[in-house]
CSV table of C-alpha atoms and ligand atoms in Angstrom, one decimal:
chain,number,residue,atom,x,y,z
A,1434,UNK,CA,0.0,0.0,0.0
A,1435,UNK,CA,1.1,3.6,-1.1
A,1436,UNK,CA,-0.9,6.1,0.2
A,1437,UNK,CA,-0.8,9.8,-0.6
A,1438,UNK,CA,-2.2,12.0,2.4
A,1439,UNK,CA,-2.7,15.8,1.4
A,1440,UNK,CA,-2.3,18.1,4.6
A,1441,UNK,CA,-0.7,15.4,6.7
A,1442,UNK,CA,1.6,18.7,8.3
A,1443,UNK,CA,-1.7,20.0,10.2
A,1444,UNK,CA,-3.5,19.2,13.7
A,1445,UNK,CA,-5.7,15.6,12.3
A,1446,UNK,CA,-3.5,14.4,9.2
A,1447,UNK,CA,-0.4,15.0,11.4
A,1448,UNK,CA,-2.0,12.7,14.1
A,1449,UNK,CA,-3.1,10.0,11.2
A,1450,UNK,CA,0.4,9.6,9.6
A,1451,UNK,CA,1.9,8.7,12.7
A,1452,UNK,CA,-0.8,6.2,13.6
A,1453,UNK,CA,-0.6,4.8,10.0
A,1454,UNK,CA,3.2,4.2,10.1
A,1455,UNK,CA,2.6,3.1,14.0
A,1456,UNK,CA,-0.4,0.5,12.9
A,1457,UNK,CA,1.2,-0.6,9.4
A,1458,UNK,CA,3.5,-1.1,7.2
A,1459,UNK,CA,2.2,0.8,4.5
A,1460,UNK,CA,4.4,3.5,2.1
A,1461,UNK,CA,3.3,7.4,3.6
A,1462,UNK,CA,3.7,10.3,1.1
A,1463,UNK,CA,2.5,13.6,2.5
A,1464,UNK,CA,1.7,16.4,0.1
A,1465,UNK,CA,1.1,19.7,2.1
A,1466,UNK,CA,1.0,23.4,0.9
A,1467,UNK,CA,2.2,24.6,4.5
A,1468,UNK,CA,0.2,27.2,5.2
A,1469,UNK,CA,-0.4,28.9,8.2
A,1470,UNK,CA,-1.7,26.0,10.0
A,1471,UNK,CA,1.1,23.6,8.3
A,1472,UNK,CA,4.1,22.8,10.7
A,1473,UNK,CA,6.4,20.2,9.9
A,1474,UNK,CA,7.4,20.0,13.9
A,1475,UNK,CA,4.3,18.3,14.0
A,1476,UNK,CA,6.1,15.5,12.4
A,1477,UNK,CA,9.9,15.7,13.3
A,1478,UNK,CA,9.6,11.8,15.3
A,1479,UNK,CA,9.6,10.5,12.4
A,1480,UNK,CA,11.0,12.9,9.5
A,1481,UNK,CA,13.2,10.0,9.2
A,1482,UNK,CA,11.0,7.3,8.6
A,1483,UNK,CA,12.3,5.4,5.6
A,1484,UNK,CA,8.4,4.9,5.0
A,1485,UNK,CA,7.8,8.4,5.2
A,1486,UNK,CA,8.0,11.0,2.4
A,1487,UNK,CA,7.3,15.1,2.8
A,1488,UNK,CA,6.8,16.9,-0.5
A,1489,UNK,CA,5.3,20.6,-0.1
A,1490,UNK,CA,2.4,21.3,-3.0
A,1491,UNK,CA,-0.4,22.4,-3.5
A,1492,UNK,CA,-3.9,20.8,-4.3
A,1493,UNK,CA,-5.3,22.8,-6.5
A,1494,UNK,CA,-2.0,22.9,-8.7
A,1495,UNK,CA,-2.9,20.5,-11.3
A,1496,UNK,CA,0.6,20.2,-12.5
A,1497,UNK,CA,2.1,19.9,-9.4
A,1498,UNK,CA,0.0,16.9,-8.5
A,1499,UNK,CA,-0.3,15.6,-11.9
A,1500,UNK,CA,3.8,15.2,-11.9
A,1501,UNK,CA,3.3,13.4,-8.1
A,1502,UNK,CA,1.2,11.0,-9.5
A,1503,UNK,CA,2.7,10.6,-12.5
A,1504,UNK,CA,6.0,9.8,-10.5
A,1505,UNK,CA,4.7,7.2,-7.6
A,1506,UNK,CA,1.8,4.4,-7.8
A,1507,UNK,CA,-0.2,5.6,-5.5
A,1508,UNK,CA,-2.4,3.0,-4.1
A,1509,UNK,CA,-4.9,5.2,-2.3
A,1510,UNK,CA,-5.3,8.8,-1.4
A,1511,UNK,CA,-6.8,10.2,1.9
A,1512,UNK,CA,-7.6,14.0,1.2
A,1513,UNK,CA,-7.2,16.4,4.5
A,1514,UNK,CA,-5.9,19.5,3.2
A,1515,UNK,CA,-8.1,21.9,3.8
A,1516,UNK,CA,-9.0,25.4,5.3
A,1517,UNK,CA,-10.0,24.2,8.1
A,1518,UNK,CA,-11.7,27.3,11.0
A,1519,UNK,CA,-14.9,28.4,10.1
A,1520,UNK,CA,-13.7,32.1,11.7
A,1521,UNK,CA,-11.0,32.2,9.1
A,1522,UNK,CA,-13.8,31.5,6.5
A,1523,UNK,CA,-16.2,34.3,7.5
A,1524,UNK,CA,-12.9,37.1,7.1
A,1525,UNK,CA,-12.1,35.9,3.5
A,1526,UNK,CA,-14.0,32.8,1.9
A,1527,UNK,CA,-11.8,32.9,-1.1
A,1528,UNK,CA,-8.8,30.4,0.3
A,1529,UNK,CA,-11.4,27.7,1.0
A,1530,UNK,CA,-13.1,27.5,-2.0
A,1531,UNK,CA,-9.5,27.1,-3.8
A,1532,UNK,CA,-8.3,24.6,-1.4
A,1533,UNK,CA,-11.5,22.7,-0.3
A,1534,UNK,CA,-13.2,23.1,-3.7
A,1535,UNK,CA,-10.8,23.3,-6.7
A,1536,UNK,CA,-7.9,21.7,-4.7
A,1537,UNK,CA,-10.3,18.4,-4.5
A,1538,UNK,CA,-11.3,18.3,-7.9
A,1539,UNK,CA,-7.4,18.1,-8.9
A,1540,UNK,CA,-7.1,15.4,-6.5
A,1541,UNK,CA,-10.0,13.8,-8.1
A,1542,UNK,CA,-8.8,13.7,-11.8
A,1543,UNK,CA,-5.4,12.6,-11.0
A,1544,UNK,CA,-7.2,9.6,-9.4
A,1545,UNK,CA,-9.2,9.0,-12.0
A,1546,UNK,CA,-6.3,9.5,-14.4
A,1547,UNK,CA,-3.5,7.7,-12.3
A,1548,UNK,CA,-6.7,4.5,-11.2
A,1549,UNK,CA,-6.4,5.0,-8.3
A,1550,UNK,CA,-8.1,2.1,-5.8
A,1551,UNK,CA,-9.2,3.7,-2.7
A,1552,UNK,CA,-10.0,7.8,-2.4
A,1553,UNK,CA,-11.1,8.8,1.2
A,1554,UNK,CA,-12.3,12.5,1.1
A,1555,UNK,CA,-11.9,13.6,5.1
A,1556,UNK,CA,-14.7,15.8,5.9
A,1557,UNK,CA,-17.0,17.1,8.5
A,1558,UNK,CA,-20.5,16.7,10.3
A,1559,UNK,CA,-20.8,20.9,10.0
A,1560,UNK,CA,-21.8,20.1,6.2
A,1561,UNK,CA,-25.2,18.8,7.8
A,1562,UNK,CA,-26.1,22.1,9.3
A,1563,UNK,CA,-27.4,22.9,12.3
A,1564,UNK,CA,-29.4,20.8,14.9
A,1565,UNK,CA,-31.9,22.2,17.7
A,1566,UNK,CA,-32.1,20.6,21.2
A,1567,UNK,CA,-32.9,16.8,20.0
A,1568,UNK,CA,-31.8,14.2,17.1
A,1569,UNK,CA,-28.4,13.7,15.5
A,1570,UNK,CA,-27.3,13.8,12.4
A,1571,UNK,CA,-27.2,10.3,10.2
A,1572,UNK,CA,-25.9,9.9,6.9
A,1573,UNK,CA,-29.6,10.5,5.1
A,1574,UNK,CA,-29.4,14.2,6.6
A,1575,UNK,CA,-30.0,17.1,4.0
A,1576,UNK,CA,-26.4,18.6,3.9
A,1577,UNK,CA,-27.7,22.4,4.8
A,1578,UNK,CA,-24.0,24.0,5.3
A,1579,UNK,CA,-24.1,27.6,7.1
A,1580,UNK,CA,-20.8,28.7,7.0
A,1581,UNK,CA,-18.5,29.1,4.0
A,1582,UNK,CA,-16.3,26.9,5.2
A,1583,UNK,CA,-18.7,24.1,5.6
A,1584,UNK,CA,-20.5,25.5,2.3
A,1585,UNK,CA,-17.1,24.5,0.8
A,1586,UNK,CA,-16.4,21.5,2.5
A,1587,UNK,CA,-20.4,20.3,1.1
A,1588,UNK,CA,-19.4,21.0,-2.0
A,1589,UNK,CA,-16.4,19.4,-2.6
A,1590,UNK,CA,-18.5,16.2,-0.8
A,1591,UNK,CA,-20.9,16.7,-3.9
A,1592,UNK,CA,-17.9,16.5,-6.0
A,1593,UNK,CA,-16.9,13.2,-4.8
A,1594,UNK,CA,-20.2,11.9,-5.4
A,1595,UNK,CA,-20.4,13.2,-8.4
A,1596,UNK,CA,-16.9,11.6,-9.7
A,1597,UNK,CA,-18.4,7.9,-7.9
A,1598,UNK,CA,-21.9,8.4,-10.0
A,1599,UNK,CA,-20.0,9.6,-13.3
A,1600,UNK,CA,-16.9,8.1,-13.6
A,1601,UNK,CA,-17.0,5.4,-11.2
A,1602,UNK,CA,-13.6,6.7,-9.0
A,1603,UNK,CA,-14.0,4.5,-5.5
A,1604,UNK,CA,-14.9,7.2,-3.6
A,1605,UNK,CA,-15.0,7.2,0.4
A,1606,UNK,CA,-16.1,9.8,2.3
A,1607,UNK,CA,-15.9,10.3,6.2
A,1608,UNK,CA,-17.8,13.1,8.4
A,1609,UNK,CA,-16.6,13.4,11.6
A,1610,UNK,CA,-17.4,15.7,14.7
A,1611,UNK,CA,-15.0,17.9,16.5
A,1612,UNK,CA,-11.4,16.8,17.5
A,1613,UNK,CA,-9.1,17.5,20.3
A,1614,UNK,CA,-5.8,16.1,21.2
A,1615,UNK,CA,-1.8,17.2,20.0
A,1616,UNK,CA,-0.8,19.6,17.4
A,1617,UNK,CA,-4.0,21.1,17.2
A,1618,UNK,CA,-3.5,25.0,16.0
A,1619,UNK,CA,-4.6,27.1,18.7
A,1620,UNK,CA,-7.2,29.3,17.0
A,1621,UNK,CA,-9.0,26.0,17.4
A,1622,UNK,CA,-11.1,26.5,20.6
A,1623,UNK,CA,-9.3,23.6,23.3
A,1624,UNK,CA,-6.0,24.6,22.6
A,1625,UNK,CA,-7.1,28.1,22.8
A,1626,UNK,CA,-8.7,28.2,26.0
A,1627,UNK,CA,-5.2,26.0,27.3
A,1628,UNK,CA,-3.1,28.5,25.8
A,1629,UNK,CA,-4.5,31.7,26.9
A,1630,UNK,CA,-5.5,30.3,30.4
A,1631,UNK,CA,-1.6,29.4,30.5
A,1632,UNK,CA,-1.0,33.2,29.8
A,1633,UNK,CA,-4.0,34.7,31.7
A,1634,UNK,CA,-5.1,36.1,28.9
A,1635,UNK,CA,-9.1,36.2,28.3
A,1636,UNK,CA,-11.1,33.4,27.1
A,1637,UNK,CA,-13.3,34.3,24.2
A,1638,UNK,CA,-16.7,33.0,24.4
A,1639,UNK,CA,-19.0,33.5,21.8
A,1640,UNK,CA,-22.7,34.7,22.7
A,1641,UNK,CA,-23.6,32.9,26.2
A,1642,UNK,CA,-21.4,30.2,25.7
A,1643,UNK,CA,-24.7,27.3,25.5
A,1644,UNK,CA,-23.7,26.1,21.8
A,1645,UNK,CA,-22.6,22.1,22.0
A,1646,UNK,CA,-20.0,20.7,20.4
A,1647,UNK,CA,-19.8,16.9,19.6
A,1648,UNK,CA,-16.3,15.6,20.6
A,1649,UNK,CA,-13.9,12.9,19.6
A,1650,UNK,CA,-10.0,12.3,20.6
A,1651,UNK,CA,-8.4,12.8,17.2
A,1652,UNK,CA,-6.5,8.9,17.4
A,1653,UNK,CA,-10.3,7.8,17.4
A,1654,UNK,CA,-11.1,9.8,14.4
A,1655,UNK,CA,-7.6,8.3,12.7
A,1656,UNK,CA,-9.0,5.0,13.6
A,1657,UNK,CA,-12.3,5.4,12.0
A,1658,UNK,CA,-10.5,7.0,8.8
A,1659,UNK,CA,-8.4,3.7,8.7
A,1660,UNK,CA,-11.0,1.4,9.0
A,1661,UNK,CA,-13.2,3.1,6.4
A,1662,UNK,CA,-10.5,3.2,3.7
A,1663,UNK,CA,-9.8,-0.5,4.3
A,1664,UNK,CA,-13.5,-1.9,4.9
A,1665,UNK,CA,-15.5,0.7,3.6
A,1666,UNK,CA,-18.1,0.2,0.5
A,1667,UNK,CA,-17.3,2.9,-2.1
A,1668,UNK,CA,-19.6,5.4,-2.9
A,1669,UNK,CA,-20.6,5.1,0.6
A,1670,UNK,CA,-20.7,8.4,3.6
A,1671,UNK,CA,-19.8,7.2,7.1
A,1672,UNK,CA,-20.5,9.6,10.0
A,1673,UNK,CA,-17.7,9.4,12.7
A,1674,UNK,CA,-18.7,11.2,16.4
A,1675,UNK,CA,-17.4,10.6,19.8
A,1676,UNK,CA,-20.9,10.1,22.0
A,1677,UNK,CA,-20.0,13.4,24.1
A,1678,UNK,CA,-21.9,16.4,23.7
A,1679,UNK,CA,-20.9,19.1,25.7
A,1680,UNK,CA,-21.9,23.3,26.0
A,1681,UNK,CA,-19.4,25.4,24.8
A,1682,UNK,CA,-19.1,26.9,28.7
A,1683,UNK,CA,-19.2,23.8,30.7
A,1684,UNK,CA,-16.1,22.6,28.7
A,1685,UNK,CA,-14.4,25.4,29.2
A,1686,UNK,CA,-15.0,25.7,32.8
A,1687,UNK,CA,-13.4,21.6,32.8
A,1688,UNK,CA,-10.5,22.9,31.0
A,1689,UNK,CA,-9.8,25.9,33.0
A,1690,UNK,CA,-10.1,23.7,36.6
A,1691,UNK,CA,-7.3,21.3,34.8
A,1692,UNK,CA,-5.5,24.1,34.1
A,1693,UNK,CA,-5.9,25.4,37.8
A,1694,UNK,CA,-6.9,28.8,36.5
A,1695,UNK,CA,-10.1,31.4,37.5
A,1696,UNK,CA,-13.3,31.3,35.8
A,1697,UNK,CA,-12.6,35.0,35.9
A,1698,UNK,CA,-10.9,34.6,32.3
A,1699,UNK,CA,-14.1,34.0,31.1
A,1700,UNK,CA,-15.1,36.7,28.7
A,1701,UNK,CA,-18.3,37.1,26.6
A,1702,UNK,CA,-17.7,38.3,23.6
A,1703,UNK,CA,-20.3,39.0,20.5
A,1704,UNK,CA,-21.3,35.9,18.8
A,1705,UNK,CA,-20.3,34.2,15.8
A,1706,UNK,CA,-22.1,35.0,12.6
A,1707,UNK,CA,-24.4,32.5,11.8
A,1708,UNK,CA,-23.0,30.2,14.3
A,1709,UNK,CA,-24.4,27.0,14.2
A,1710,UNK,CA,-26.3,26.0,17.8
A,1711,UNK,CA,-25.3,22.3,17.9
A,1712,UNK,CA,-24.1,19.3,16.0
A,1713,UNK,CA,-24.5,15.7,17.1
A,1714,UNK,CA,-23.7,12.4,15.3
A,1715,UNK,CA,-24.9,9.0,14.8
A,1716,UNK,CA,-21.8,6.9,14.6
A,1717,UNK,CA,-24.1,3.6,14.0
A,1718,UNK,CA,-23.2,2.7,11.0
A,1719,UNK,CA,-19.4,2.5,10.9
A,1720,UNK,CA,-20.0,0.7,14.3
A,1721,UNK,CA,-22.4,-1.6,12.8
A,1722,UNK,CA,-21.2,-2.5,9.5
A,1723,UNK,CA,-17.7,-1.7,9.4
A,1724,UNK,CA,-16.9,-2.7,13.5
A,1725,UNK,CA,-15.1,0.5,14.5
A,1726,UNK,CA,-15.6,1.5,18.1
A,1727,UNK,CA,-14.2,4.5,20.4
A,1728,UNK,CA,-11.3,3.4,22.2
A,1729,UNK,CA,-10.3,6.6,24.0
A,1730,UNK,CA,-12.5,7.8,26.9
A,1731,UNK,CA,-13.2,11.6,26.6
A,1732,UNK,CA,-12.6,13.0,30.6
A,1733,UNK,CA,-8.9,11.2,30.6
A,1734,UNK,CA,-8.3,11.9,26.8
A,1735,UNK,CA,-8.9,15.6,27.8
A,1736,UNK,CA,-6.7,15.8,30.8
A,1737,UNK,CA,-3.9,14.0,28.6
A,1738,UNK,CA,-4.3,16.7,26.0
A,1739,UNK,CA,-4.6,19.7,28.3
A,1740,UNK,CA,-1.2,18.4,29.8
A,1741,UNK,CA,0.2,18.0,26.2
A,1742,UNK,CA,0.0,21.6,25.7
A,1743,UNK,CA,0.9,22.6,29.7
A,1744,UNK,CA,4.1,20.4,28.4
A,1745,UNK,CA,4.6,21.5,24.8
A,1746,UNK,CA,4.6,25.6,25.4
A,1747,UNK,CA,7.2,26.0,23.0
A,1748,UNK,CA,5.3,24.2,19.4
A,1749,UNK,CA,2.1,27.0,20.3
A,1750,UNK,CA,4.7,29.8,21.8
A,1751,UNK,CA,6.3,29.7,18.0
A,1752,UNK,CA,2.7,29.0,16.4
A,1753,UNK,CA,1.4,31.7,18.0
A,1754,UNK,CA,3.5,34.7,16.3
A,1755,UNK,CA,3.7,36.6,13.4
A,1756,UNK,CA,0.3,35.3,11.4
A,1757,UNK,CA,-1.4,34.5,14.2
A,1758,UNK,CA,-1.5,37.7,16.0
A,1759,UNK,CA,-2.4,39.4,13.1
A,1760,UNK,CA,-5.5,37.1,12.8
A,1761,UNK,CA,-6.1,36.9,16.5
A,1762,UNK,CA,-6.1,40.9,16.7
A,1763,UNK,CA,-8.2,41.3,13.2
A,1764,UNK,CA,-10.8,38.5,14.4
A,1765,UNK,CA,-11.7,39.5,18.4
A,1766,UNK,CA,-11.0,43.1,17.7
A,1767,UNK,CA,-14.4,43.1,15.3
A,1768,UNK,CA,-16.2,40.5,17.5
A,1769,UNK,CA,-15.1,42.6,21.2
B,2689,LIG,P1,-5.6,22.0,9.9
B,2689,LIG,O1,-6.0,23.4,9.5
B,2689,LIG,O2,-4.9,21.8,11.2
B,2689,LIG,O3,-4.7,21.4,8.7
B,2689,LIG,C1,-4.9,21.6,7.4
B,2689,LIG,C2,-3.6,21.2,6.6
B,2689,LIG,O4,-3.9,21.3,5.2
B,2689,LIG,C3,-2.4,22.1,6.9
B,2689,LIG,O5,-1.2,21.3,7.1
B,2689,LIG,C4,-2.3,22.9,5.6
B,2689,LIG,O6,-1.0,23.4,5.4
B,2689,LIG,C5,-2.8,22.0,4.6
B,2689,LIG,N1,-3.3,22.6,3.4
B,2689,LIG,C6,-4.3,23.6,3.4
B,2689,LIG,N2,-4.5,24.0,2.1
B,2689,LIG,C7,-3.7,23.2,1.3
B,2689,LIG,C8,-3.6,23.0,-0.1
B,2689,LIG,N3,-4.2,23.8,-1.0
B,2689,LIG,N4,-2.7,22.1,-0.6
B,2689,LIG,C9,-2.0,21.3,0.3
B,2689,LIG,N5,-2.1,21.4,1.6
B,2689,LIG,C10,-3.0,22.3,2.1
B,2689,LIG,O7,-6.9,21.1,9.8
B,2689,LIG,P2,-7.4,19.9,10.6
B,2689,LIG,O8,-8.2,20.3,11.8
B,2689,LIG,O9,-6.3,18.9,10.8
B,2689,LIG,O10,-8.5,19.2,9.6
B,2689,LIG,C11,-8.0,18.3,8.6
B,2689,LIG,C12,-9.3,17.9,7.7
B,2689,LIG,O11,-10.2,17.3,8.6
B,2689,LIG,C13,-10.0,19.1,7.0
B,2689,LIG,O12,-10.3,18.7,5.8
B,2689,LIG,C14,-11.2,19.4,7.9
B,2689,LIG,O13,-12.2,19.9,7.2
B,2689,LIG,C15,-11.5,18.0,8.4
B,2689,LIG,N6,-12.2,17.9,9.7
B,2689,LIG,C16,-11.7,18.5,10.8
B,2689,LIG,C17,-12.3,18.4,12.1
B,2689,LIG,C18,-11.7,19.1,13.3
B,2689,LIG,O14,-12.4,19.1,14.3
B,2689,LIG,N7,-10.6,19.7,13.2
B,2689,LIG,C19,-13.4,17.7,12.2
B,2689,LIG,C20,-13.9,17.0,11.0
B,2689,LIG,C21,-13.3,17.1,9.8
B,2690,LIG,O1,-12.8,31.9,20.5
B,2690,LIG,C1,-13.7,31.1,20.4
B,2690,LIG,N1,-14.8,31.1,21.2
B,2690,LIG,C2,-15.9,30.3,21.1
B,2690,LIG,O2,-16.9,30.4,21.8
B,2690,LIG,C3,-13.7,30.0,19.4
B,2690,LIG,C4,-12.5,29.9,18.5
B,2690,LIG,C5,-14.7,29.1,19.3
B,2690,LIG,N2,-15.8,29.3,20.1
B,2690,LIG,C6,-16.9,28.3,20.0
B,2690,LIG,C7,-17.5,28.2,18.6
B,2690,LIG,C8,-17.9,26.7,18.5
B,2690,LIG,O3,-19.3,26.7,19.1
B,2690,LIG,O4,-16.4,27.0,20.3
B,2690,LIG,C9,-17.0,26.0,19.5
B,2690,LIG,C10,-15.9,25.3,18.8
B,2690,LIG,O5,-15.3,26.2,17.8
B,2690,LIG,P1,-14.1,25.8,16.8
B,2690,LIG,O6,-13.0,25.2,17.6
B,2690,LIG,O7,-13.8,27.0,16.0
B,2690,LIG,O8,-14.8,24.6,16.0
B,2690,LIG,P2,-16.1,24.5,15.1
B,2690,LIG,O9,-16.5,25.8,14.6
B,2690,LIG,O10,-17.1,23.7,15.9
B,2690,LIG,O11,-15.5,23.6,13.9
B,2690,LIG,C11,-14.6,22.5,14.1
B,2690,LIG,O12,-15.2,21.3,14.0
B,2690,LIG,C12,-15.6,20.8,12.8
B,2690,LIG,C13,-13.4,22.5,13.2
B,2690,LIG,O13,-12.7,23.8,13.3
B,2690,LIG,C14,-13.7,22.2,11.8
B,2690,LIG,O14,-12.6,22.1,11.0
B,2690,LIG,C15,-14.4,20.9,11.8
B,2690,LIG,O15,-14.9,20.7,10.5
């Protein structure tokens, strides 16, 4: 097995290279752009790794991927480069509909051209929308994006469907819930609460804090993406979620006592636009027909990561210069 993972040097495809080359044998190349939320210290254990390969490209560069393909046999490719933070997406929609859009229809061809066996898009359960107090979302649920950046992440799911109905590529796609755990970039909303708390710096909460967030430990997301590309029926979706759904405030009142800092940091700032009240998933069928189960339990998993970033203050101490005050000053300066 060769696989090709695009943005394998951010927070989730960083985690699933490792556990690939922990869990297999297979050939790992890594195609990433490394943009702001790219950092190839997120893989220096194993930069070495004589199954390992870094090349730095972009998606949407047809002829950059086209000579990538064109000089490896790929056997399958697992697609997480991405814009990822919906914040990000309401300054400036324009870098996600390059990467998340046209960047996965370049992907797509050069599967198509290069036959490809297996192509797993990664995506997320914030395509489905937006859920009131009761239900979760199942893989029958009307995609109703609300963001640009899920609006983009939809749309390149459409596109994978599209190439499975037309052309017949084996496509996979997975829609997971929110991750936490290492290397996650700090504009992300755990590591941002740790980081800040670690600096007594306010914690941003948008409107009362009461949205809920569905979350997973990334190594159980990895798992799930694993499973999938090797059992999963093509042409198929498969929801991934981690059974904890949690209000926005109450998790960062957990995070703060770990961190043995004051609620005091709290700070209620003006709410996202169009932010979406709560997602929720149904993880029954991978469980059911494919046999993945959660492995990690979410109280411990959380204390581990909190620590991982108490312990690791110099990977978000670097991350968290240049670009990322800029951003950080731009974003909560409009939303104060
Ligand atoms: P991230 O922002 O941490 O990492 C994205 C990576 O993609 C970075 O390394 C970046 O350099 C790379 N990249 C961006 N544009 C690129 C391009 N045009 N060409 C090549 N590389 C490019 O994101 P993440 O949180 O690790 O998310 C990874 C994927 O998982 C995304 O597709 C996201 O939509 C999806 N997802 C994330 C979550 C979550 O909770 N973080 C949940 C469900 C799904
Ligand atoms: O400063 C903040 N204050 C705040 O209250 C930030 C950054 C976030 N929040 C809230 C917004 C959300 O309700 O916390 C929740 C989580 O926010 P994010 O970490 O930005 O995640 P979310 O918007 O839920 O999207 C995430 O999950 C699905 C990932 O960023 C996506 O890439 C993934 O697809």
């Amino acid at each position: 097995m060769h696989l090709l993972v695009t943005g394998g040097a951010g927070f989730i495809g960083s985690n699933f290279i490792k556990y690939i080359l922990e869990e297999t044998d297979w050939q790992v190349t890594n195609l990433d752009k490394l943009t702001y939320a790219g950092n190839l210290e997120n893989l220096a254990d194993i930069q070495d790794n004589t199954h390992y390969k870094f090349v730095r490209g972009d998606i949407a560069d047809n002829q950059a991927v086209n000579n990538l393909f064109s000089g490896n046999k790929f056997t399958a490719v697992v697609n997480f480069a991405a814009e990822s933070h919906v914040d990000r997406s309401i300054q400036d929609a324009s870098p996600f509909i390059n990467a998340n859009i046209a960047g996965t229809q370049v992907l797509l061809d050069a599967s198509l051209k290069y036959k490809i066996d297996r192509f797993l898009q990664v995506s997320t359960d914030e395509v489905y929308g937006s859920l009131e107090d009761d239900g979760f979302f199942t893989e029958d649920t009307t995609l109703a994006p609300n963001s640009p950046y899920s609006a983009s992440k939809a749309s390149a799911d459409l596109l994978c469907r599209a190439y499975y109905k037309t052309h017949g590529l084996p496509v996979l796609i997975t829609r997971c819930s929110n991750n936490f755990g290492p290397y996650q970039f700090p504009e992300k909303l755990i590591p941002l609460v740790v980081s800040n708390a670690i600096e007594d710096k306010p914690i941003p909460v948008y409107g009362s804090g009461i949205n809920i967030r569905d979350w997973i430990y990334v190594l159980d997301h990895c798992a799930g993406i694993k499973c999938v590309l090797e059992r999963g029926v093509p042409g198929e979706v498969y929801n991934i979620g981690g059974d904890t759904q949690i209000h926005n405030i109450e998790l960062i009142k957990m995070i703060l006592s770990v961190v043995n800092k004051s609620d005091s940091l709290i700070t209620y700032v003006k709410d996202r636009p169009g932010h979406d009240h709560r997602y929720a998933i149904d993880p029954q069928k991978i469980k059911s027909q494919l046999g993945w189960n959660l492995q990690y339990n979410f109280k411990s998993a959380l204390i581990k990561t909190v620590k991982w970033y108490i312990d690791n203050q110099d990977w978000w101490n670097k991350v968290k210069s240049g670009e990322y005050i800029n951003y950080y000053q731009k974003w909560y300066g409009i939303i104060k």
